[in-house]
XYZ file of C-alpha atoms in Angstrom:
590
model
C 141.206 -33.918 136.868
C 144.887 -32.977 135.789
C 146.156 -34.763 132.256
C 150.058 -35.512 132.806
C 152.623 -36.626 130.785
C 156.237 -38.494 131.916
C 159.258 -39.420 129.576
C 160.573 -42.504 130.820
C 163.725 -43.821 129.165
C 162.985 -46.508 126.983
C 165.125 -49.772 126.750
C 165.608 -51.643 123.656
C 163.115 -49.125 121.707
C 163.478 -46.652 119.155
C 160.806 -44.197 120.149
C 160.608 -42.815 123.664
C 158.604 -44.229 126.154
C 156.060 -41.850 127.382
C 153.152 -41.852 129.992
C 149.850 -39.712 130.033
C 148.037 -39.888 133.033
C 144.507 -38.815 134.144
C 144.870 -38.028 137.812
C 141.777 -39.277 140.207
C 141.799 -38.018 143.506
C 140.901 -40.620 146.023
C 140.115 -40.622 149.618
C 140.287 -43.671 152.265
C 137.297 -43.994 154.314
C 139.081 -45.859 157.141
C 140.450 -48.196 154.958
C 138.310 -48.522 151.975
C 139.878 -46.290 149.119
C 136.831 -43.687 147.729
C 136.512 -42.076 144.223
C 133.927 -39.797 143.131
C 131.966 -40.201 140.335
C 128.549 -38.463 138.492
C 125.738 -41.171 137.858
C 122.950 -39.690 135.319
C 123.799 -36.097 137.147
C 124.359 -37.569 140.965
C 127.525 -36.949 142.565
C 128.585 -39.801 144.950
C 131.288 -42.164 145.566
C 132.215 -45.481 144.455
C 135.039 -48.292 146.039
C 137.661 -48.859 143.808
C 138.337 -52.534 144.229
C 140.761 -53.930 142.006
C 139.613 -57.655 142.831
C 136.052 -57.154 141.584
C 135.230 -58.649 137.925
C 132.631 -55.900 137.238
C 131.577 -52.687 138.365
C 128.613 -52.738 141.042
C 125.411 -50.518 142.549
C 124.184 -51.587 145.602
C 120.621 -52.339 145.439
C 119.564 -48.886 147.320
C 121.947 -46.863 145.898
C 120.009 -48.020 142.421
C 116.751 -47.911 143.600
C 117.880 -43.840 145.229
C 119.080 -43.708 141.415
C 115.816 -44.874 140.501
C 117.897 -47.467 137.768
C 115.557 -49.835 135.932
C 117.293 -53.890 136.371
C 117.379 -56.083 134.399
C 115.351 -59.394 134.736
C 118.075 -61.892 134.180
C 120.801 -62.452 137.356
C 124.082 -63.651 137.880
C 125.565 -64.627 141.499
C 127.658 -62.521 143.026
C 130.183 -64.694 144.680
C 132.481 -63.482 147.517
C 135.172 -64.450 149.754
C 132.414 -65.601 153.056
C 129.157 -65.925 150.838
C 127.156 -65.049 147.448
C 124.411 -62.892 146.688
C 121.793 -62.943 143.856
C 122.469 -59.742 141.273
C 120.885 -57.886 138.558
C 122.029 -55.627 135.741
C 121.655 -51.930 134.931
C 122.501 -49.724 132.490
C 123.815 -46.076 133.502
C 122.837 -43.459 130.881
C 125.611 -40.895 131.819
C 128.475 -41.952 133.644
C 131.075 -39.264 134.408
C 134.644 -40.599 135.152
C 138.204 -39.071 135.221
C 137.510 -36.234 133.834
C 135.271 -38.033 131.080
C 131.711 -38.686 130.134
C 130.852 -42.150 129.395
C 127.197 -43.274 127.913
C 125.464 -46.064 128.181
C 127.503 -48.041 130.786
C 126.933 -51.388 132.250
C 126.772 -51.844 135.691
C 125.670 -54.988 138.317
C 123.035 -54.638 141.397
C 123.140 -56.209 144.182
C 125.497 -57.699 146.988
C 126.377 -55.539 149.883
C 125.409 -52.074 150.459
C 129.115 -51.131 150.950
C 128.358 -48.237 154.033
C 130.394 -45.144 154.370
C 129.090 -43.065 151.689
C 129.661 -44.835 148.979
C 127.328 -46.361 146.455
C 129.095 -49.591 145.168
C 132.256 -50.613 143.925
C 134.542 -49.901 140.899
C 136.025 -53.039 139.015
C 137.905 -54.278 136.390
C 135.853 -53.784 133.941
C 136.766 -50.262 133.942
C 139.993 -50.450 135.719
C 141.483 -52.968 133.077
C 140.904 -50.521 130.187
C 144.324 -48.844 131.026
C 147.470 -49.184 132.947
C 146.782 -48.133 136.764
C 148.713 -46.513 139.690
C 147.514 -46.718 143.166
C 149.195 -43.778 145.160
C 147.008 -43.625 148.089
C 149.433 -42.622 150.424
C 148.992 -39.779 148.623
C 145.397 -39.919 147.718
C 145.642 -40.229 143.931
C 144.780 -42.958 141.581
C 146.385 -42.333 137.912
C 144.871 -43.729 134.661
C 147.863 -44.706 132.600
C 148.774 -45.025 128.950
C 152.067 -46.178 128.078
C 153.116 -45.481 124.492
C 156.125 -46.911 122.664
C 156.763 -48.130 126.169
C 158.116 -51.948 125.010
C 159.694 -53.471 128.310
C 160.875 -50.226 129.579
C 160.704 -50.007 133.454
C 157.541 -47.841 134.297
C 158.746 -47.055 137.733
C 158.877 -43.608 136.600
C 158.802 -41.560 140.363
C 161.450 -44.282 141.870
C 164.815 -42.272 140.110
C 167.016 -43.545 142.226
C 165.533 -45.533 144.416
C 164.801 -49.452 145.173
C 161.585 -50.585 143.424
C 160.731 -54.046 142.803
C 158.899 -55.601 139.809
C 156.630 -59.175 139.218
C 155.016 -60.965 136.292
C 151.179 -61.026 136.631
C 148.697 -62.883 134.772
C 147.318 -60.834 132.095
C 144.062 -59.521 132.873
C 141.283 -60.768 130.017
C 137.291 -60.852 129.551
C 135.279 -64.046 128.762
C 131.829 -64.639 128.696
C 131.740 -68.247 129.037
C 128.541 -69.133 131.041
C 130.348 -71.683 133.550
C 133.292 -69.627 134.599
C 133.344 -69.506 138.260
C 135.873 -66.397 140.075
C 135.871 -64.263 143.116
C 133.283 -62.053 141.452
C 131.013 -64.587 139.426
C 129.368 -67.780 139.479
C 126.809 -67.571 135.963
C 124.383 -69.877 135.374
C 123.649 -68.145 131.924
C 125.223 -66.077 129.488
C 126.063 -63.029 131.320
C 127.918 -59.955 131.727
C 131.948 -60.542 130.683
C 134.091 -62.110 133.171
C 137.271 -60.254 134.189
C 139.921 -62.000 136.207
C 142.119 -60.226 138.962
C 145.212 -59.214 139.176
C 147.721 -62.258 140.073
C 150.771 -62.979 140.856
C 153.502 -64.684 142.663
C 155.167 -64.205 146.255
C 156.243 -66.504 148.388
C 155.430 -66.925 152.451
C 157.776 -68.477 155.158
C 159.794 -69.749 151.779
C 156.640 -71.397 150.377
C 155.243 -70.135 147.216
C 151.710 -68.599 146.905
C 149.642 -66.690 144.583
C 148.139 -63.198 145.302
C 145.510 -61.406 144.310
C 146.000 -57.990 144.408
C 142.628 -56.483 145.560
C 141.695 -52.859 146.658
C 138.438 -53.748 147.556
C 139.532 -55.708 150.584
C 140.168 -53.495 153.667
C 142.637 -56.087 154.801
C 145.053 -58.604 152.879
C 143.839 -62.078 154.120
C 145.319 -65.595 153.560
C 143.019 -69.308 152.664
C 143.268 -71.825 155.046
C 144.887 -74.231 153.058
C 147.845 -71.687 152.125
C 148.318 -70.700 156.350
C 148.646 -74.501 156.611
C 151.090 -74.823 153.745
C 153.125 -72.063 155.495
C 153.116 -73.849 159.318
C 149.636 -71.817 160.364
C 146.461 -73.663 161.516
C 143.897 -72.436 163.804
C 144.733 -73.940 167.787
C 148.735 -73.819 166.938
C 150.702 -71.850 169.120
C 150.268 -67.411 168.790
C 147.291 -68.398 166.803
C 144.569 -66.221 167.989
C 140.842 -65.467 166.865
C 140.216 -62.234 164.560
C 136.564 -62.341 164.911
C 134.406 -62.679 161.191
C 135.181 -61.774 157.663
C 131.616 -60.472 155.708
C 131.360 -59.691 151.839
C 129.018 -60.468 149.496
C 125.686 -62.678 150.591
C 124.359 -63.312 154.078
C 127.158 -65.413 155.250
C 130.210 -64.806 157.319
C 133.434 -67.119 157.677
C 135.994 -67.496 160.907
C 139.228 -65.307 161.016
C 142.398 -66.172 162.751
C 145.561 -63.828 163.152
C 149.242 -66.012 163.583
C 152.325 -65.489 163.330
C 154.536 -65.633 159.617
C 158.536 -65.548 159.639
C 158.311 -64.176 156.358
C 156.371 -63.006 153.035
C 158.454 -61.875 150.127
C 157.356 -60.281 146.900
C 159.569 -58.773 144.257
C 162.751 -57.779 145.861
C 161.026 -56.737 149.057
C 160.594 -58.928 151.963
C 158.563 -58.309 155.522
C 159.973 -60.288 158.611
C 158.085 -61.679 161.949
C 154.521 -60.479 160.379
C 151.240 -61.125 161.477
C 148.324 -62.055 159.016
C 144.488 -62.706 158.703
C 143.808 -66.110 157.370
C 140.226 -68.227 157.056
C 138.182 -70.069 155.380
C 137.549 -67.855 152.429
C 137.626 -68.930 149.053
C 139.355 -66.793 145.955
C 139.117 -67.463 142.305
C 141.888 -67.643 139.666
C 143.972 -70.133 142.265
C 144.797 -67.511 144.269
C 146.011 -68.215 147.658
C 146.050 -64.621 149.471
C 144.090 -61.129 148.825
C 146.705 -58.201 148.796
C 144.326 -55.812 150.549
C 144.446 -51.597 150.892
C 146.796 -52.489 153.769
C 149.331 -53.428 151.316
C 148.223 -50.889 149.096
C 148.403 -48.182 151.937
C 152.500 -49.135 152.418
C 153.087 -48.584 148.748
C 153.134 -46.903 145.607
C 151.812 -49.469 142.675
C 152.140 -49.403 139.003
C 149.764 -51.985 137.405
C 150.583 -52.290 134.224
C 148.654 -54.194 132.097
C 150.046 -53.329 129.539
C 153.126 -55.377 130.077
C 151.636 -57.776 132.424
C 153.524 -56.483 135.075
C 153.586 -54.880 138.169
C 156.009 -52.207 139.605
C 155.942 -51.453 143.348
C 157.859 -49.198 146.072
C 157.790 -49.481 149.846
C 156.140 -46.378 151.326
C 157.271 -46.997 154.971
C 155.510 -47.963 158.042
C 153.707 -51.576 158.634
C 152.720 -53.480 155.566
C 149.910 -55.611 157.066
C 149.543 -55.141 160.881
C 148.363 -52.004 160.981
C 147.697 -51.548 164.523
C 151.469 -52.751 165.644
C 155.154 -51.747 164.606
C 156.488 -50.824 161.434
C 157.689 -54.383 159.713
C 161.132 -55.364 158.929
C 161.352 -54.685 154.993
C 163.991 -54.559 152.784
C 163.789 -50.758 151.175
C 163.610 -47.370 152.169
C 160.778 -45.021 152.174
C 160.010 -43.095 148.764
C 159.757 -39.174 148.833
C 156.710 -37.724 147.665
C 155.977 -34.062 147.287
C 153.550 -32.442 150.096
C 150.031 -30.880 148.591
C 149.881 -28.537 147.438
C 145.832 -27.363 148.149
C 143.297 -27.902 150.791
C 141.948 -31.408 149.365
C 145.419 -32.469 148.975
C 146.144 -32.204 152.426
C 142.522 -33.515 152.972
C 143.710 -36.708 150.845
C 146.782 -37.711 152.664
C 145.385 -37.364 155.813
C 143.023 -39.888 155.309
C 145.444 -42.187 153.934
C 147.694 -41.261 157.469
C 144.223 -41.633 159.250
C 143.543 -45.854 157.690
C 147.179 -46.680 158.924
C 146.297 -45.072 162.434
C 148.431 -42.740 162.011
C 146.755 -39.866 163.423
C 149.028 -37.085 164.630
C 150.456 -36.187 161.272
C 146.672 -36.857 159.886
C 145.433 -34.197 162.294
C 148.490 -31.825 160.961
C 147.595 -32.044 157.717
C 143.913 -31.389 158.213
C 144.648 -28.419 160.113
C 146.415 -27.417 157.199
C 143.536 -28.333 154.853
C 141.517 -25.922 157.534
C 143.775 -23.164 157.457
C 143.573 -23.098 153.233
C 139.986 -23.758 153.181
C 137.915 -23.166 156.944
C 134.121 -23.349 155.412
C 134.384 -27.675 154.824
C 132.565 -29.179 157.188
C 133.708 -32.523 155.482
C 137.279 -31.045 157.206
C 136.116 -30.596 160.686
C 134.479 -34.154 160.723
C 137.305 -35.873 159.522
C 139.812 -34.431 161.892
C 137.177 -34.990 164.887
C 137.462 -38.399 164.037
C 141.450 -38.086 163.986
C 141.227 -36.358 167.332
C 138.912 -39.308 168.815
C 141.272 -42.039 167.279
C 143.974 -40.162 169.433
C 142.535 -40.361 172.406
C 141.733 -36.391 172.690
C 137.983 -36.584 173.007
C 137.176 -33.262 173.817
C 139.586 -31.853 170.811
C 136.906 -34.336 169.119
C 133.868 -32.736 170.245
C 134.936 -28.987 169.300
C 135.829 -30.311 166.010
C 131.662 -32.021 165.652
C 129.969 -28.803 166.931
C 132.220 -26.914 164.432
C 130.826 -29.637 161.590
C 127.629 -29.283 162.886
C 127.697 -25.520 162.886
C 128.083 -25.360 159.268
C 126.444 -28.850 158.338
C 123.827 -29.697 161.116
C 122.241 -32.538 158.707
C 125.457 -34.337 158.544
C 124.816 -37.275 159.528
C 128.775 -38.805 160.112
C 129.007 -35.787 162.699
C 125.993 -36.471 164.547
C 126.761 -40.185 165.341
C 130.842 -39.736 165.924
C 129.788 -36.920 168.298
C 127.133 -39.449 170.130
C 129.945 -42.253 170.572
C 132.098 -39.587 171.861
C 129.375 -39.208 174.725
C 128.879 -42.529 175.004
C 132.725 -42.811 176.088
C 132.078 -40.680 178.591
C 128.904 -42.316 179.695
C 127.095 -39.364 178.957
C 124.266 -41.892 177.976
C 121.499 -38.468 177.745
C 123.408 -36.121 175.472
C 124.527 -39.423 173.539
C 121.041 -40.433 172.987
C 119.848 -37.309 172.066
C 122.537 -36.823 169.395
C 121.294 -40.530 168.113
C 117.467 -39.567 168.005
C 118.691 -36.677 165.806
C 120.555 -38.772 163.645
C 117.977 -41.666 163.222
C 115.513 -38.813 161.878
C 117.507 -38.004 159.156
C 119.217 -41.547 158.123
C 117.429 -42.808 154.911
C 115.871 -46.092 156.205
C 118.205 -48.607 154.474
C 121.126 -46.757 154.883
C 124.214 -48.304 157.091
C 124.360 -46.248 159.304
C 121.691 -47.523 160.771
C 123.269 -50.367 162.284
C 125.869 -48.449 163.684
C 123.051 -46.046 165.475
C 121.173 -49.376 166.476
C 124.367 -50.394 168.106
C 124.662 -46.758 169.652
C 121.411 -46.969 171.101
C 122.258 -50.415 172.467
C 125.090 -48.997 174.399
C 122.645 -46.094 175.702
C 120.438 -48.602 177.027
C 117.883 -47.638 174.781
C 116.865 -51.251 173.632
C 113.329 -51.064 172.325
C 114.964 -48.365 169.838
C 117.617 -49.727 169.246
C 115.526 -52.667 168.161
C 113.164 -50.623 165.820
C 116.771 -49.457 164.497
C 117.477 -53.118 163.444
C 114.124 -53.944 161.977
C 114.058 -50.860 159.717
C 117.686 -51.949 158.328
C 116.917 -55.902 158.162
C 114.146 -55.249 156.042
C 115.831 -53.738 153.549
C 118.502 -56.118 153.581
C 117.568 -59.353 153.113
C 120.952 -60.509 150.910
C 123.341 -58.286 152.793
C 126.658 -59.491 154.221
C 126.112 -57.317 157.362
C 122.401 -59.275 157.819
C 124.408 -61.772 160.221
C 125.200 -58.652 162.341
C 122.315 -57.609 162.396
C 120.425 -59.996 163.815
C 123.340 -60.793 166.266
C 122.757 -57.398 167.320
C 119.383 -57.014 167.753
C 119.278 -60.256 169.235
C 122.060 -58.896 171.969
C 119.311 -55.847 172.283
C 116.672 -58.088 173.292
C 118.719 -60.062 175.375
C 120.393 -56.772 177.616
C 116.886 -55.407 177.916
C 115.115 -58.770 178.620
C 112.618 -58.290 175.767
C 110.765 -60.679 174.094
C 112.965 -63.755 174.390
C 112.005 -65.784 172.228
C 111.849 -63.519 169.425
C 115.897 -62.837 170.676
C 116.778 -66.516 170.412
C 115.161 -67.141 166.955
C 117.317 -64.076 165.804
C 120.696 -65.776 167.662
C 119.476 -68.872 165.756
C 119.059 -67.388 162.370
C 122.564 -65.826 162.906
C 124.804 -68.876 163.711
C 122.729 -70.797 160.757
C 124.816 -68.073 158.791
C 127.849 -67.873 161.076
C 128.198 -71.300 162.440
C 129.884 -71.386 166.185
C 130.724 -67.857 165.850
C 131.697 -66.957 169.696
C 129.657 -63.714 169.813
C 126.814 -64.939 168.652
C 126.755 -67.966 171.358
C 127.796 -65.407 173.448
C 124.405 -63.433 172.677
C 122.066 -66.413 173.035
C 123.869 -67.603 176.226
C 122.544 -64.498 177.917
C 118.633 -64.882 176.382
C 118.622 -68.405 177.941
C 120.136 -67.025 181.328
C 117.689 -64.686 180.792
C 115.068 -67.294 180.461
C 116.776 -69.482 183.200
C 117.722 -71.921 181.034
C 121.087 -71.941 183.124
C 122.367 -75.360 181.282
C 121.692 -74.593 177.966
C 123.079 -70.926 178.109
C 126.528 -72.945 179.866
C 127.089 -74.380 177.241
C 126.661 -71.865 174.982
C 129.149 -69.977 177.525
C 131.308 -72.610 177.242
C 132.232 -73.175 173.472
C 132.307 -69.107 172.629
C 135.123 -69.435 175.785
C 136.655 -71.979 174.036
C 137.041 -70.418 171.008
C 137.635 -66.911 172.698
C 138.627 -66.831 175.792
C 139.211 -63.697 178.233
C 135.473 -62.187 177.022
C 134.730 -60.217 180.597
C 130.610 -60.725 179.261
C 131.193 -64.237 178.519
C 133.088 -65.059 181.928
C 130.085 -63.030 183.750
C 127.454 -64.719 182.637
C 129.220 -68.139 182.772
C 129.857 -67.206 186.586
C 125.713 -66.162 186.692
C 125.131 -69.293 185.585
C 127.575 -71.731 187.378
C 126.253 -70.240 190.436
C 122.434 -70.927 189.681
C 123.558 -74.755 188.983
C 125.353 -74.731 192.261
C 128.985 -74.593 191.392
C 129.407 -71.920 193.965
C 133.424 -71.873 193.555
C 133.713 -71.647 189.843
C 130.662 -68.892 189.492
C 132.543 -66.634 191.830
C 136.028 -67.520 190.250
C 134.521 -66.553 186.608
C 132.736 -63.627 188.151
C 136.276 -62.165 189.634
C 138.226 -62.572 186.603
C 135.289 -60.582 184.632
C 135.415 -57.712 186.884
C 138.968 -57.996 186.818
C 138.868 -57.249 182.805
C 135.785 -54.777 183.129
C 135.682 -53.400 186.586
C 132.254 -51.743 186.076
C 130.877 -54.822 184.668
C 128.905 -55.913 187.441
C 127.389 -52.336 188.150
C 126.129 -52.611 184.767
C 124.841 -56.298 184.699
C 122.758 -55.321 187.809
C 121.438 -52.285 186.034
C 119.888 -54.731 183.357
C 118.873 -56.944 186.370
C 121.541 -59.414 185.397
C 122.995 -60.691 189.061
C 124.557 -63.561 190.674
């Protein structure tokens, strides 16, 4: 951890404004931002998520901890669901550079995958002013002194940066408050609002949230309408699910936005998320680690204010064209170590940017070749630019020097599974499900694996080991989708596969893959009219599915509507040429 200080000219002050800042390296796991931390002498990794009220454990990362709970609960309360939670108290807690005792945390909600062990609110984050460099893969811990209203924009010298009011960031305990975070039907654990403030989109004015924790920034319903935006209108298409906290999931659409201004910066023709999701402090819209990931931001609580630069690149649509804003890029100084490099490349890597991520790790190689950590990461560069065999020489290295890692095992199996190498790719998953603690996440992503191997029976022992452990999860809806899809590819046990596709859309209501999933068990079962209909409304709501229009065809043919079966069959084969080959292998045929 590095202690720096900044002079930054004061304005209307007598003293000079200075800044010390504790530097906190952080590194984006696709695009969830990572810092490490020590819990009672375990290194590991929390999310820092500037939306959440209060710092959180998920409920195996405590019990791994082996952290006592406490018997009263509060209700975690997310954007898609809520989830029951518990209390803990951490006896050491080693952060920034500085050992804390004693320190409060909440259990519970969703076991957040990809290393890390829970999330990192505002009960900590709140303590000091904060700025969120990932591009560069630092968070700083700020104190202003003799600061007054002095602009803290201190790296922007010369260049464009924009500032914004934001509600002031407090702590109640009242036992009725209701945010994003809390619903408390008892004196609790101190509330601690979000960051808020104000922006305005297609000229209409809406309040943000500005929220770390949230891989992408997301809009209400009710503000998408307010802007000209409603599910069915014209560019409007389906996203898929949005999962959080609790068991339940809500519907995502993507349309089209002429415009979204904040501060002095405005991005043109932009696409955006928006659902039915629900966000405390009247917030309208959740700036997520997209918007982070295209800028440098100073919160300052402090002042109640908040001091941003563009970075350059796309602001939300990370997977399209750079956006039409209205500044220039800020310079930042390159690394000047192995992690450094390391840092920004995963920041490059989250905006899919993954030629200059694979540079940098090379780099980070070159300074320091004994990380496996290294290898891994710039495998999983290589793969995400379509250089799969780059990808593979990059796992066996990992492998070489880390053969328990777990990451390397499972990217190296999808790798094979691209290929259709379905042998090698199983046998990389059978090594991987050995090691993988039994309620870890990475289980459903090797149940899924083994799905695609056409290994169903274990892919379904995958999915029970993980659903029993997970009761309250976010990802449970998944879950049983998938193991339900298992069932229904393999044609095992039926009816146990439609009581899981049941249980599912009682949590995701008319979501299109889960119909999608129970359509095939009840073609399976030759229930041809039921599974048509199912066919027909996840069509509706997302059309173009190759599996979808394949087994609508199946089943249009069984019923005797000869011309439509082969019509839908044609135009699946025409999306997934080896479609049918496949279907037949599972003994799934016109």
């Amino acid at each position: 951890m590095l202690l720096l200080a900044f002079c930054v000219p004061s304005v209307g002050a007598r003293a000079a404004c200075s800044l010390k800042a504790t530097e906190l390296p952080v590194t984006m796991s696709d695009l969830r931002p990572l810092v490490p931390v020590t819990i009672n002498g375990v290194p590991l990794y929390l999310i820092v998520d500037s939306g959440a009220f209060f710092s959180v454990l998920s409920a195996a990362a405590a019990e791994r901890l082996r952290l006592p709970h406490d018997a009263r609960s509060v209700e975690l309360e997310g954007v898609a669901g809520s989830a029951t939670a518990s209390a803990t108290t951490v006896r050491q807690f080693e952060f920034a550079g500085s050992t804390l005792s004693n320190v409060r945390f909440l259990v519970g909600g969703t076991d957040p995958g990809g290393g890390a062990a829970g999330l990192l609110g505002q009960n900590v984050l709140h303590l000091t002013d904060v700025e969120y460099d990932f591009a560069n893969g630092v968070i700083r811990l700020m104190r202003a002194e003799d600061c007054g209203r002095s602009s803290l924009a201190y790296w922007a010298r010369g260049t464009p940066y924009s500032v914004i009011d934001i509600a002031p960031v407090i702590a109640v305990s009242a036992p009725t408050r209701r945010r994003r975070g809390l619903t408390a039907e008892r004196p609790t654990e101190p509330v601690i609002d979000g960051v808020t403030g104000t922006a305005y989109l297609n000229g209409v004015k809406i309040r943000v949230l500005f929220d770390t924790g949230s891989e992408h920034s997301l809009l209400t319903l009710g503000s998408a309408a307010r802007a000209g935006v409603k599910p069915g209108g014209n560019g409007v298409e389906s996203a898929g699910s949005s999962f959080g906290i609790g068991r339940g999931g809500t519907a995502l659409w993507i349309g089209q936005f002429e415009s979204f201004r904040i501060g002095g910066e405005q991005t043109l023709h932009t696409r955006l998320r928006f659902g039915a999701i629900h966000l405390g402090g009247g917030a309208d819209m959740l700036l997520g680690a997209d918007f982070f990931l295209s800028h440098r931001i100073y919160m300052a609580n402090s002042q109640n204010k908040l001091y941003f630069t563009y970075n350059g690149g796309p602001v939300f649509n990370l997977t399209g064209g750079a956006a039409e804003v209205g500044q220039p890029k800020a310079d930042a100084a390159d690394p000047t170590d192995a992690a450094g490099f390391r840092r920004r490349a995963s920041a490059m890597a989250a905006r899919r940017e993954f030629a200059p991520a694979i540079a940098d790790l090379t780099r980070a190689i070159e300074l320091d070749p004994t990380r496996p950590d290294y290898f891994y990461e710039r495998g999983l560069a290589y793969y995400g630019n379509k250089q799969p065999q780059l990808a593979l020489a990059d796992f066996d290295r990992t492998l070489e020097l880390k053969p328990d890692s777990l990451g390397a095992l499972v990217a190296r199996a999808e790798v094979h599974l691209g290929a259709e190498d379905l042998s090698t790719a199983g046998a990389d998953l059978d090594a991987a499900a050995r090691i993988a603690p039994q309620d870890d996440a990475a289980r459903l992503t090797i149940a899924a694996d083994y799905t695609e191997a056409e290994r169903f029976n274990t892919a379904v022992a995958q999915y029970d080991l993980w659903i029993a452990a997970h009761a309250d999860d976010a990802r449970l809806v998944l879950a049983l989708n998938g193991r339900c899809w298992a069932r229904a590819l393999g044609g095992l046990d039926l009816k146990k596969a439609e009581a899981d596709c049941d249980r599912a859309l009682a949590l995701s209501p008319r979501s299109p893959t889960i119909l999608e999933s129970r359509a095939l068990v009840r073609l399976r079962a030759g229930e041809f009219a039921k599974s048509l209909a199912d066919y027909e409304l996840a069509l509706h709501q997302e059309p173009g599915v190759a599996w979808a229009l394949y087994g609508r065809g199946v089943d249009e043919l069984r019923l005797g509507k000869g011309a439509a079966g082969q019509a839908d069959i044609s135009a699946a084969i025409a999306l997934e040429p080896t479609l049918a080959q496949r279907a037949r292998r599972y003994g799934i045929a016109p």
